[in-house]
């Protein structure tokens, strides 16, 4: 097929998509709606690959040097060209003054692509297809292993392109010479492993890998110089701050926010938070007179202003205010944080202070003995440096928790229906979050799940427990996926065949560090191979 016919097909494809979308935007069966969404995503994948290929083609051919007549021929042909019009639009480049200085300029000024997007596509072309040197000669792709994934039609090119862009951002941190090439090779291999094993979590793990590379190049003094609370001024009537913290500090903040988001905790008590919100905003305050009241309090003190009603809607039919739970999480977290800060001040809350955050830190004894850099990680997957881990030990309340050991009465058998606090702490520290692959629900918001139903004789033991968010807890009991019990291993997940045609045993690595995630994925692959060979002792948990 020559290029003219290929362009003709591309133009017709655009028309077919537009006409199909017009029909499918109306009434259609639920199955066809799902099929519509599925096909659209596949088309989006092909379009993402084509956009990077087009950027590379524009730069490789010097299309920005086309003369005015060539651009006019393309405009005349439009989106519904004939073969003759396409043949006439082959174009001529000129050595004189051109409209555009570079391929990026053509993409930005002629195609109306944002400058940053155009730059990113050219960088992705360098990494995944190849570049052009100063003499116009082709260069090999900067990331050859990812380039193979990009060319594989079974791999989502959007994920590969995002990974390439992330790795390229760390090129200056990799160093030069043999050591730099080795680091780049390892990053590529890890990125490919994530893309192949669990695409849902790949982006997060690759971002963590690059963050580790960049943070490892910065001295501690530079990190400490960058932390703090910075006031940016007043924007739209609100005072804006920027908060920059060390990973250890971020773990406590995230843990506190998780408690605030959970109405079953002391910190997330909705009644207290509602009282705090009223007190901080002044909604419950008694003002001396009308003049002393701020505008927002004056306008809402005695109910809505009749003049605020939209045309055609009589006063008195206002909808009730949204309940506290409908408020944005950002506001709820701010109120909780302010309540925590103001808890000891005079006239703050009736009860001083809110519940403090609890952060679990998992330490690998063997790695700590070897003085490895990654022996400590929080339960939310944030790695801590040795210095941060030592500081945490100096200020933390220590709970001696040995996973799979006998330091605590973790296995209760049939003596009680619910898991104990000790068991819950052990399970949450060990599993860190929901078991469903790619789910980002942290352990604090998950439910302890009996894999052997209590009402059918199941035991309240660690080996018979898993951690699932409320949605996936119900989904498991509805048989939308299956949990696999393996002696000596955490439970694994087998997705339904329509979601996972390969039928692989999977583990959620979202809350793991990159090294932990690679090891967990490798173990899941081994378990899958042994299962298929009939060599794995396993049991499907009852729904």
Short mmCIF file of C-alpha atoms in Angstrom, two decimals:
data_model
loop_
_atom_site.label_atom_id
_atom_site.label_comp_id
_atom_site.label_asym_id
_atom_site.label_seq_id
_atom_site.Cartn_x
_atom_site.Cartn_y
_atom_site.Cartn_z
CA UNK A 1 0.00 0.00 0.00
CA UNK A 2 1.44 3.40 -0.98
CA UNK A 3 1.31 6.41 1.30
CA UNK A 4 -1.51 8.08 -0.65
CA UNK A 5 -3.85 5.13 -0.11
CA UNK A 6 -2.81 4.92 3.57
CA UNK A 7 -3.72 8.58 4.08
CA UNK A 8 -7.02 7.99 2.29
CA UNK A 9 -7.76 5.12 4.68
CA UNK A 10 -6.88 7.31 7.65
CA UNK A 11 -9.25 10.04 6.49
CA UNK A 12 -12.04 7.50 6.00
CA UNK A 13 -11.36 6.06 9.45
CA UNK A 14 -11.95 9.47 10.98
CA UNK A 15 -15.27 9.78 9.16
CA UNK A 16 -16.32 6.29 10.22
CA UNK A 17 -15.54 7.04 13.87
CA UNK A 18 -17.54 10.27 13.73
CA UNK A 19 -20.58 8.61 12.13
CA UNK A 20 -20.43 5.62 14.50
CA UNK A 21 -20.19 7.91 17.54
CA UNK A 22 -23.22 9.88 16.38
CA UNK A 23 -25.30 6.68 16.28
CA UNK A 24 -23.91 5.19 19.50
CA UNK A 25 -24.52 8.40 21.47
CA UNK A 26 -28.24 7.67 21.39
CA UNK A 27 -30.21 4.81 22.93
CA UNK A 28 -28.38 1.47 22.84
CA UNK A 29 -28.31 -1.79 24.83
CA UNK A 30 -26.01 -1.97 27.85
CA UNK A 31 -23.85 -4.58 26.16
CA UNK A 32 -23.38 -2.38 23.12
CA UNK A 33 -22.50 0.55 25.40
CA UNK A 34 -19.75 -1.53 27.02
CA UNK A 35 -18.57 -2.66 23.57
CA UNK A 36 -18.60 0.98 22.43
CA UNK A 37 -16.36 1.96 25.35
CA UNK A 38 -14.06 -1.04 24.77
CA UNK A 39 -13.59 -0.30 21.07
CA UNK A 40 -13.08 3.41 21.76
CA UNK A 41 -10.24 2.64 24.16
CA UNK A 42 -8.58 0.41 21.57
CA UNK A 43 -8.89 3.18 19.00
CA UNK A 44 -7.42 5.60 21.56
CA UNK A 45 -4.41 3.30 21.94
CA UNK A 46 -3.86 3.26 18.19
CA UNK A 47 -4.25 7.02 18.03
CA UNK A 48 -1.66 7.52 20.78
CA UNK A 49 0.84 5.42 18.85
CA UNK A 50 0.02 7.24 15.61
CA UNK A 51 0.53 10.66 17.21
CA UNK A 52 4.08 9.81 18.26
CA UNK A 53 4.80 8.24 14.86
CA UNK A 54 3.46 11.37 13.17
CA UNK A 55 5.68 13.63 15.29
CA UNK A 56 8.67 11.51 14.33
CA UNK A 57 7.67 11.61 10.63
CA UNK A 58 7.31 15.41 10.69
CA UNK A 59 10.80 15.81 12.14
CA UNK A 60 12.43 13.09 10.01
CA UNK A 61 11.14 14.52 6.73
CA UNK A 62 11.74 18.18 7.59
CA UNK A 63 8.03 18.92 7.04
CA UNK A 64 8.39 22.28 8.79
CA UNK A 65 10.32 23.46 5.69
CA UNK A 66 7.37 22.98 3.32
CA UNK A 67 6.57 25.98 1.13
CA UNK A 68 3.28 27.88 1.19
CA UNK A 69 1.82 26.03 -1.80
CA UNK A 70 2.34 22.68 -0.07
CA UNK A 71 0.47 23.74 3.05
CA UNK A 72 -2.31 25.16 0.88
CA UNK A 73 -2.65 21.85 -0.96
CA UNK A 74 -3.14 20.05 2.35
CA UNK A 75 -5.76 22.59 3.45
CA UNK A 76 -7.60 22.26 0.15
CA UNK A 77 -7.70 18.47 0.46
CA UNK A 78 -9.19 18.68 3.96
CA UNK A 79 -10.44 15.70 5.92
CA UNK A 80 -12.27 14.05 3.03
CA UNK A 81 -9.68 14.01 0.23
CA UNK A 82 -9.58 12.17 -3.05
CA UNK A 83 -6.56 10.15 -4.10
CA UNK A 84 -5.72 12.87 -6.63
CA UNK A 85 -5.74 15.58 -3.94
CA UNK A 86 -3.49 13.47 -1.72
CA UNK A 87 -1.09 12.91 -4.61
CA UNK A 88 -0.98 16.67 -5.20
CA UNK A 89 -0.14 17.25 -1.54
CA UNK A 90 3.22 15.46 -1.58
CA UNK A 91 4.75 18.90 -1.08
CA UNK A 92 8.05 20.65 -1.68
CA UNK A 93 10.51 21.87 0.93
CA UNK A 94 12.42 25.09 0.50
CA UNK A 95 15.82 26.32 1.64
CA UNK A 96 14.50 29.85 2.01
CA UNK A 97 12.59 31.35 4.88
CA UNK A 98 9.89 28.99 6.14
CA UNK A 99 6.78 29.40 8.22
CA UNK A 100 8.12 27.26 11.04
CA UNK A 101 11.58 26.98 12.55
CA UNK A 102 11.26 23.37 13.67
CA UNK A 103 9.00 20.36 13.82
CA UNK A 104 7.86 21.49 17.26
CA UNK A 105 6.96 24.90 15.86
CA UNK A 106 4.87 23.29 13.09
CA UNK A 107 3.02 21.12 15.61
CA UNK A 108 2.36 24.06 17.89
CA UNK A 109 1.47 26.79 15.42
CA UNK A 110 -0.12 24.85 12.55
CA UNK A 111 -1.70 21.88 14.33
CA UNK A 112 -2.58 23.87 17.49
CA UNK A 113 -0.89 21.30 19.72
CA UNK A 114 0.21 22.79 23.08
CA UNK A 115 3.94 23.42 23.18
CA UNK A 116 4.54 21.05 26.09
CA UNK A 117 2.55 18.26 24.40
CA UNK A 118 4.45 18.71 21.15
CA UNK A 119 7.75 18.59 23.02
CA UNK A 120 6.71 15.46 24.88
CA UNK A 121 5.78 13.65 21.66
CA UNK A 122 9.15 14.43 20.14
CA UNK A 123 10.91 13.20 23.28
CA UNK A 124 8.84 10.02 23.18
CA UNK A 125 9.78 9.60 19.52
CA UNK A 126 13.47 9.91 20.48
CA UNK A 127 13.05 7.24 23.14
CA UNK A 128 10.78 4.77 21.33
CA UNK A 129 11.36 5.23 17.59
CA UNK A 130 14.65 7.07 17.14
CA UNK A 131 15.99 10.55 16.74
CA UNK A 132 17.73 12.63 14.10
CA UNK A 133 21.26 13.98 14.47
CA UNK A 134 22.50 17.39 13.29
CA UNK A 135 23.30 15.95 9.87
CA UNK A 136 19.79 14.56 9.47
CA UNK A 137 20.88 10.95 9.94
CA UNK A 138 18.68 8.57 11.96
CA UNK A 139 19.61 7.59 15.51
CA UNK A 140 18.64 4.45 17.41
CA UNK A 141 15.91 4.79 20.05
CA UNK A 142 17.25 5.92 23.43
CA UNK A 143 15.24 3.21 25.23
CA UNK A 144 15.43 0.13 22.98
CA UNK A 145 13.67 -2.28 25.36
CA UNK A 146 10.72 0.06 25.78
CA UNK A 147 10.80 0.60 22.01
CA UNK A 148 10.06 -3.11 21.58
CA UNK A 149 7.08 -2.78 23.91
CA UNK A 150 5.86 0.28 22.01
CA UNK A 151 5.88 -1.71 18.76
CA UNK A 152 3.99 -4.62 20.34
CA UNK A 153 0.28 -4.24 19.41
CA UNK A 154 -0.77 -6.14 22.57
CA UNK A 155 0.74 -3.48 24.89
CA UNK A 156 -1.00 -0.18 25.60
CA UNK A 157 1.29 2.40 23.90
CA UNK A 158 0.05 5.14 26.23
CA UNK A 159 1.59 3.43 29.24
CA UNK A 160 4.84 2.81 27.38
CA UNK A 161 5.00 6.43 26.20
CA UNK A 162 4.37 7.71 29.73
CA UNK A 163 7.10 5.43 31.09
CA UNK A 164 9.55 6.62 28.43
CA UNK A 165 8.84 10.25 29.29
CA UNK A 166 9.41 9.54 32.98
CA UNK A 167 12.70 7.73 32.38
CA UNK A 168 13.87 10.49 30.07
CA UNK A 169 13.25 13.05 32.84
CA UNK A 170 15.88 11.28 34.95
CA UNK A 171 18.57 11.14 32.26
CA UNK A 172 20.74 13.75 34.00
CA UNK A 173 20.52 11.86 37.28
CA UNK A 174 21.80 8.59 35.82
CA UNK A 175 25.36 9.77 35.36
CA UNK A 176 27.74 9.16 32.48
CA UNK A 177 29.84 6.26 31.34
CA UNK A 178 29.35 2.59 32.10
CA UNK A 179 27.61 3.20 35.44
CA UNK A 180 25.05 5.51 33.84
CA UNK A 181 24.31 3.02 31.08
CA UNK A 182 23.88 0.27 33.65
CA UNK A 183 21.40 2.36 35.64
CA UNK A 184 19.41 3.15 32.51
CA UNK A 185 19.37 -0.52 31.53
CA UNK A 186 18.08 -1.52 34.97
CA UNK A 187 15.38 1.15 34.91
CA UNK A 188 14.26 -0.07 31.50
CA UNK A 189 14.14 -3.68 32.64
CA UNK A 190 12.13 -2.78 35.75
CA UNK A 191 9.72 -0.61 33.72
CA UNK A 192 9.13 -3.42 31.21
CA UNK A 193 8.52 -5.87 34.06
CA UNK A 194 5.88 -3.58 35.57
CA UNK A 195 4.19 -2.98 32.21
CA UNK A 196 4.01 -6.71 31.54
CA UNK A 197 3.04 -7.89 35.03
CA UNK A 198 0.44 -5.36 36.19
CA UNK A 199 -0.28 -2.37 33.93
CA UNK A 200 -2.73 -0.88 36.45
CA UNK A 201 0.05 -0.26 38.97
CA UNK A 202 2.90 0.24 36.48
CA UNK A 203 2.65 4.03 36.30
CA UNK A 204 2.80 4.38 40.09
CA UNK A 205 5.79 2.05 40.47
CA UNK A 206 7.73 3.67 37.63
CA UNK A 207 7.13 7.08 39.20
CA UNK A 208 8.47 5.70 42.48
CA UNK A 209 11.56 4.34 40.74
CA UNK A 210 12.33 7.71 39.17
CA UNK A 211 11.68 9.50 42.46
CA UNK A 212 14.21 7.22 44.11
CA UNK A 213 16.77 7.97 41.41
CA UNK A 214 16.26 11.71 41.74
CA UNK A 215 16.14 11.76 45.53
CA UNK A 216 19.26 9.64 45.69
CA UNK A 217 21.22 12.31 43.83
CA UNK A 218 20.25 15.12 46.18
CA UNK A 219 22.13 15.69 49.45
CA UNK A 220 20.15 15.82 52.67
CA UNK A 221 20.91 19.55 53.04
CA UNK A 222 19.16 20.25 49.74
CA UNK A 223 16.15 18.23 50.86
CA UNK A 224 15.94 20.02 54.19
CA UNK A 225 16.26 23.40 52.49
CA UNK A 226 13.20 22.57 50.41
CA UNK A 227 10.80 21.48 53.15
CA UNK A 228 8.44 23.84 54.92
CA UNK A 229 5.11 25.64 54.66
CA UNK A 230 5.22 28.42 52.10
CA UNK A 231 2.60 31.15 51.87
CA UNK A 232 1.68 31.99 48.29
CA UNK A 233 -0.64 34.86 49.08
CA UNK A 234 -4.35 35.50 48.72
CA UNK A 235 -6.03 33.89 45.72
CA UNK A 236 -9.77 34.26 45.08
CA UNK A 237 -10.32 35.36 48.66
CA UNK A 238 -8.45 32.43 50.19
CA UNK A 239 -4.98 32.31 51.72
CA UNK A 240 -2.96 29.71 49.86
CA UNK A 241 -0.08 27.68 51.31
CA UNK A 242 2.26 25.11 49.80
CA UNK A 243 3.39 22.28 52.07
CA UNK A 244 6.62 20.38 51.27
CA UNK A 245 7.60 17.56 53.61
CA UNK A 246 9.95 14.59 53.86
CA UNK A 247 8.49 11.16 53.03
CA UNK A 248 8.40 10.25 56.73
CA UNK A 249 6.26 13.34 57.43
CA UNK A 250 4.03 12.55 54.46
CA UNK A 251 3.30 9.11 55.91
CA UNK A 252 1.85 10.66 59.09
CA UNK A 253 -0.19 13.18 57.10
CA UNK A 254 -1.62 10.48 54.84
CA UNK A 255 -2.43 8.27 57.83
CA UNK A 256 -4.21 11.16 59.58
CA UNK A 257 -6.21 11.97 56.43
CA UNK A 258 -7.20 8.30 56.12
CA UNK A 259 -8.62 8.45 59.65
CA UNK A 260 -10.47 11.69 58.88
CA UNK A 261 -12.04 10.09 55.81
CA UNK A 262 -13.27 7.11 57.83
CA UNK A 263 -16.39 8.02 59.86
CA UNK A 264 -15.85 4.97 62.08
CA UNK A 265 -12.70 6.45 63.67
CA UNK A 266 -12.38 9.02 66.45
CA UNK A 267 -10.74 11.49 64.09
CA UNK A 268 -13.45 10.97 61.48
CA UNK A 269 -16.38 11.43 63.86
CA UNK A 270 -18.84 13.35 61.69
CA UNK A 271 -20.62 15.09 64.55
CA UNK A 272 -17.42 16.52 65.99
CA UNK A 273 -16.14 17.51 62.57
CA UNK A 274 -19.44 19.21 61.80
CA UNK A 275 -19.22 21.15 65.08
CA UNK A 276 -15.64 22.06 64.29
CA UNK A 277 -16.61 23.24 60.81
CA UNK A 278 -19.36 25.44 62.25
CA UNK A 279 -17.00 26.89 64.85
CA UNK A 280 -14.13 27.60 62.45
CA UNK A 281 -16.36 29.18 59.80
CA UNK A 282 -18.37 31.13 62.37
CA UNK A 283 -21.70 29.66 61.33
CA UNK A 284 -22.70 29.10 64.96
CA UNK A 285 -21.31 32.36 66.33
CA UNK A 286 -23.46 35.11 67.78
CA UNK A 287 -22.50 38.45 66.31
CA UNK A 288 -22.88 41.70 68.24
CA UNK A 289 -24.77 43.45 65.47
CA UNK A 290 -25.45 43.30 61.76
CA UNK A 291 -22.54 45.57 60.92
CA UNK A 292 -19.98 43.30 62.63
CA UNK A 293 -21.01 40.28 60.60
CA UNK A 294 -19.02 39.32 57.48
CA UNK A 295 -20.90 39.29 54.20
CA UNK A 296 -21.21 35.53 53.96
CA UNK A 297 -22.62 35.29 57.52
CA UNK A 298 -25.03 38.21 57.01
CA UNK A 299 -26.48 36.76 53.82
CA UNK A 300 -27.08 33.29 55.27
CA UNK A 301 -28.05 34.04 58.88
CA UNK A 302 -31.79 34.01 58.37
CA UNK A 303 -31.94 31.61 55.47
CA UNK A 304 -31.52 32.18 51.75
CA UNK A 305 -32.20 35.53 50.17
CA UNK A 306 -35.48 35.43 48.21
CA UNK A 307 -33.73 37.28 45.46
CA UNK A 308 -31.39 34.33 44.97
CA UNK A 309 -34.11 32.10 43.54
CA UNK A 310 -33.81 31.28 39.87
CA UNK A 311 -36.58 32.44 37.57
CA UNK A 312 -39.71 30.34 37.77
CA UNK A 313 -38.84 28.80 41.15
CA UNK A 314 -40.83 30.23 44.10
CA UNK A 315 -39.15 30.90 47.45
CA UNK A 316 -39.44 28.25 50.14
CA UNK A 317 -38.75 25.26 47.88
CA UNK A 318 -35.02 25.21 48.45
CA UNK A 319 -33.37 21.82 48.57
CA UNK A 320 -31.97 20.91 51.99
CA UNK A 321 -28.27 21.61 52.43
CA UNK A 322 -25.95 18.82 51.43
CA UNK A 323 -25.02 16.55 54.37
CA UNK A 324 -21.54 16.72 55.85
CA UNK A 325 -20.50 13.57 54.03
CA UNK A 326 -21.11 15.30 50.68
CA UNK A 327 -18.53 17.99 51.38
CA UNK A 328 -15.29 17.73 49.49
CA UNK A 329 -12.63 15.59 51.22
CA UNK A 330 -10.21 18.49 50.93
CA UNK A 331 -12.37 20.64 53.23
CA UNK A 332 -12.96 17.82 55.68
CA UNK A 333 -9.22 17.19 55.95
CA UNK A 334 -8.48 20.86 56.46
CA UNK A 335 -11.03 21.13 59.27
CA UNK A 336 -9.58 18.04 60.93
CA UNK A 337 -6.06 19.39 60.64
CA UNK A 338 -7.03 22.78 62.05
CA UNK A 339 -8.87 21.06 64.90
CA UNK A 340 -5.72 19.09 65.63
CA UNK A 341 -3.62 22.27 65.66
CA UNK A 342 -6.10 24.21 67.77
CA UNK A 343 -6.99 21.43 70.18
CA UNK A 344 -4.87 22.81 73.02
CA UNK A 345 -5.69 26.48 72.54
CA UNK A 346 -8.20 28.34 74.72
CA UNK A 347 -11.74 28.38 73.41
CA UNK A 348 -11.07 25.86 70.67
CA UNK A 349 -13.07 22.63 70.76
CA UNK A 350 -14.96 21.42 73.82
CA UNK A 351 -12.70 18.36 73.87
CA UNK A 352 -9.05 19.30 73.30
CA UNK A 353 -7.47 17.69 70.30
CA UNK A 354 -8.47 14.96 67.89
CA UNK A 355 -7.05 11.47 67.55
CA UNK A 356 -3.47 11.43 66.33
CA UNK A 357 -2.36 9.49 63.28
CA UNK A 358 -0.77 6.07 63.57
CA UNK A 359 1.84 5.00 61.02
CA UNK A 360 3.15 1.44 60.84
CA UNK A 361 6.73 0.97 59.70
CA UNK A 362 7.77 -2.44 58.37
CA UNK A 363 11.46 -3.29 58.79
CA UNK A 364 13.27 -6.14 57.07
CA UNK A 365 15.63 -7.61 59.66
CA UNK A 366 18.00 -9.22 57.14
CA UNK A 367 18.32 -6.04 55.09
CA UNK A 368 18.84 -3.98 58.23
CA UNK A 369 21.68 -6.30 59.26
CA UNK A 370 23.21 -5.86 55.81
CA UNK A 371 22.93 -2.05 56.17
CA UNK A 372 20.78 -1.91 53.04
CA UNK A 373 19.15 1.39 52.13
CA UNK A 374 15.64 0.04 51.71
CA UNK A 375 15.08 -1.95 54.89
CA UNK A 376 12.23 0.27 56.19
CA UNK A 377 8.93 1.15 54.51
CA UNK A 378 5.67 2.55 55.85
CA UNK A 379 2.44 0.60 55.63
CA UNK A 380 1.37 2.91 52.80
CA UNK A 381 4.43 2.00 50.70
CA UNK A 382 6.61 5.06 51.37
CA UNK A 383 10.28 4.01 51.71
CA UNK A 384 12.24 5.56 54.57
CA UNK A 385 15.96 6.25 54.66
CA UNK A 386 17.95 4.72 57.56
CA UNK A 387 18.11 8.14 59.23
CA UNK A 388 14.34 8.62 59.05
CA UNK A 389 13.77 5.11 60.38
CA UNK A 390 16.07 5.78 63.35
CA UNK A 391 14.27 9.06 64.06
CA UNK A 392 10.91 7.26 63.96
CA UNK A 393 12.16 4.68 66.47
CA UNK A 394 13.19 7.45 68.85
CA UNK A 395 9.72 9.07 68.88
CA UNK A 396 7.33 6.23 68.09
CA UNK A 397 5.20 4.10 70.30
CA UNK A 398 6.58 0.63 69.66
CA UNK A 399 4.29 -2.36 69.14
CA UNK A 400 6.37 -5.58 68.94
CA UNK A 401 4.65 -7.16 65.96
CA UNK A 402 6.25 -10.20 64.35
CA UNK A 403 4.52 -11.33 61.19
CA UNK A 404 3.78 -15.06 61.12
CA UNK A 405 5.35 -15.37 64.60
CA UNK A 406 4.05 -16.10 68.09
CA UNK A 407 4.71 -12.78 69.85
CA UNK A 408 0.98 -11.99 69.85
CA UNK A 409 -2.12 -14.21 70.14
CA UNK A 410 -2.91 -13.80 66.45
CA UNK A 411 -4.83 -17.04 65.87
CA UNK A 412 -8.07 -17.21 67.83
CA UNK A 413 -9.70 -20.21 66.17
CA UNK A 414 -13.41 -20.40 66.99
CA UNK A 415 -13.18 -18.48 70.29
CA UNK A 416 -14.57 -15.26 68.81
CA UNK A 417 -16.29 -14.04 65.66
CA UNK A 418 -14.37 -10.82 64.95
CA UNK A 419 -10.65 -10.30 64.50
CA UNK A 420 -8.84 -8.79 67.48
CA UNK A 421 -7.04 -5.45 67.40
CA UNK A 422 -3.72 -7.27 67.41
CA UNK A 423 -4.76 -9.38 64.45
CA UNK A 424 -6.08 -6.33 62.60
CA UNK A 425 -2.82 -4.46 63.14
CA UNK A 426 -0.81 -7.45 61.88
CA UNK A 427 -2.95 -7.94 58.77
CA UNK A 428 -2.94 -4.25 57.88
CA UNK A 429 0.83 -3.97 58.30
CA UNK A 430 1.44 -7.13 56.25
CA UNK A 431 -0.96 -6.46 53.37
CA UNK A 432 -1.03 -2.61 53.47
CA UNK A 433 -4.10 -2.20 51.28
CA UNK A 434 -6.88 -3.87 49.33
CA UNK A 435 -5.99 -7.23 47.77
CA UNK A 436 -7.56 -6.43 44.37
CA UNK A 437 -4.82 -5.73 41.76
CA UNK A 438 -4.46 -2.01 41.09
CA UNK A 439 -6.81 -0.90 43.92
CA UNK A 440 -5.42 2.14 45.76
CA UNK A 441 -7.54 1.86 48.92
CA UNK A 442 -5.17 1.94 51.93
CA UNK A 443 -5.30 -0.49 54.82
CA UNK A 444 -7.00 2.02 57.14
CA UNK A 445 -10.05 2.10 54.85
CA UNK A 446 -10.21 -1.66 54.22
CA UNK A 447 -12.19 -4.39 55.95
CA UNK A 448 -10.86 -7.63 57.44
CA UNK A 449 -12.27 -10.45 55.34
CA UNK A 450 -12.86 -14.03 56.55
CA UNK A 451 -11.74 -16.26 53.69
CA UNK A 452 -13.36 -19.20 55.49
CA UNK A 453 -16.90 -18.08 56.41
CA UNK A 454 -17.46 -18.08 60.15
CA UNK A 455 -21.02 -19.30 59.77
CA UNK A 456 -19.68 -22.37 57.92
CA UNK A 457 -17.13 -23.28 60.56
CA UNK A 458 -14.33 -20.94 59.50
CA UNK A 459 -11.69 -19.83 61.99
CA UNK A 460 -10.71 -16.30 62.98
CA UNK A 461 -7.05 -16.84 62.05
CA UNK A 462 -4.45 -14.78 60.24
CA UNK A 463 -4.01 -17.52 57.63
CA UNK A 464 -7.72 -17.32 56.86
CA UNK A 465 -7.87 -13.52 56.57
CA UNK A 466 -7.48 -11.00 53.79
CA UNK A 467 -7.84 -7.23 53.42
CA UNK A 468 -10.39 -5.78 51.00
CA UNK A 469 -11.94 -2.37 50.51
CA UNK A 470 -15.75 -2.27 50.92
CA UNK A 471 -16.33 -2.45 47.15
CA UNK A 472 -14.02 -5.40 46.48
CA UNK A 473 -15.11 -7.13 49.70
CA UNK A 474 -18.64 -7.31 48.31
CA UNK A 475 -17.33 -8.14 44.83
CA UNK A 476 -15.47 -11.19 46.18
CA UNK A 477 -18.60 -12.46 47.92
CA UNK A 478 -20.47 -11.94 44.64
CA UNK A 479 -17.87 -14.16 42.90
CA UNK A 480 -16.67 -11.34 40.63
CA UNK A 481 -13.13 -12.51 41.43
CA UNK A 482 -11.62 -15.34 43.45
CA UNK A 483 -9.11 -15.33 46.28
CA UNK A 484 -6.52 -18.11 46.33
CA UNK A 485 -5.14 -19.44 49.63
CA UNK A 486 -1.58 -20.77 49.44
CA UNK A 487 0.26 -22.14 52.51
CA UNK A 488 3.13 -19.85 53.53
CA UNK A 489 2.04 -17.03 51.21
CA UNK A 490 -0.30 -14.08 51.33
CA UNK A 491 -3.58 -14.69 49.48
CA UNK A 492 -3.45 -14.11 45.73
CA UNK A 493 -6.22 -13.08 43.35
CA UNK A 494 -7.57 -14.74 40.22
CA UNK A 495 -9.62 -12.35 38.09
CA UNK A 496 -12.52 -13.50 35.93
CA UNK A 497 -11.68 -14.71 32.45
CA UNK A 498 -13.23 -11.72 30.68
CA UNK A 499 -10.95 -9.37 32.65
CA UNK A 500 -7.88 -11.59 32.48
CA UNK A 501 -7.84 -14.03 29.55
CA UNK A 502 -4.36 -15.21 30.64
CA UNK A 503 -5.78 -16.37 34.01
CA UNK A 504 -2.71 -15.49 36.06
CA UNK A 505 -2.49 -15.41 39.84
CA UNK A 506 -2.04 -11.77 40.80
CA UNK A 507 -1.08 -9.64 43.78
CA UNK A 508 -1.78 -5.96 44.41
CA UNK A 509 1.60 -4.21 44.48
CA UNK A 510 0.24 -0.66 44.70
CA UNK A 511 1.47 -0.10 48.26
CA UNK A 512 4.81 -1.84 47.78
CA UNK A 513 8.15 -0.26 47.00
CA UNK A 514 9.46 -0.96 43.47
CA UNK A 515 11.84 -3.66 44.73
CA UNK A 516 9.09 -5.31 46.76
CA UNK A 517 6.72 -5.11 43.79
CA UNK A 518 9.22 -6.79 41.46
CA UNK A 519 9.76 -9.59 43.96
CA UNK A 520 6.01 -10.02 44.50
CA UNK A 521 5.31 -10.12 40.77
CA UNK A 522 8.06 -12.70 40.28
CA UNK A 523 6.60 -14.83 43.05
CA UNK A 524 3.11 -14.57 41.52
CA UNK A 525 4.54 -15.70 38.17
CA UNK A 526 6.18 -18.70 39.86
CA UNK A 527 2.95 -19.56 41.65
CA UNK A 528 1.04 -19.35 38.36
CA UNK A 529 3.50 -21.68 36.63
CA UNK A 530 3.35 -24.20 39.48
CA UNK A 531 -0.46 -24.01 39.52
CA UNK A 532 -0.72 -24.73 35.81
CA UNK A 533 1.71 -27.62 36.22
CA UNK A 534 -0.37 -29.07 39.05
CA UNK A 535 2.47 -28.63 41.56
CA UNK A 536 0.93 -25.96 43.80
CA UNK A 537 -0.92 -26.68 47.03
CA UNK A 538 -3.73 -24.14 46.91
CA UNK A 539 -7.39 -23.63 47.76
CA UNK A 540 -10.00 -21.21 46.44
CA UNK A 541 -11.59 -19.24 49.26
CA UNK A 542 -15.33 -19.62 49.63
CA UNK A 543 -17.36 -16.71 48.25
#
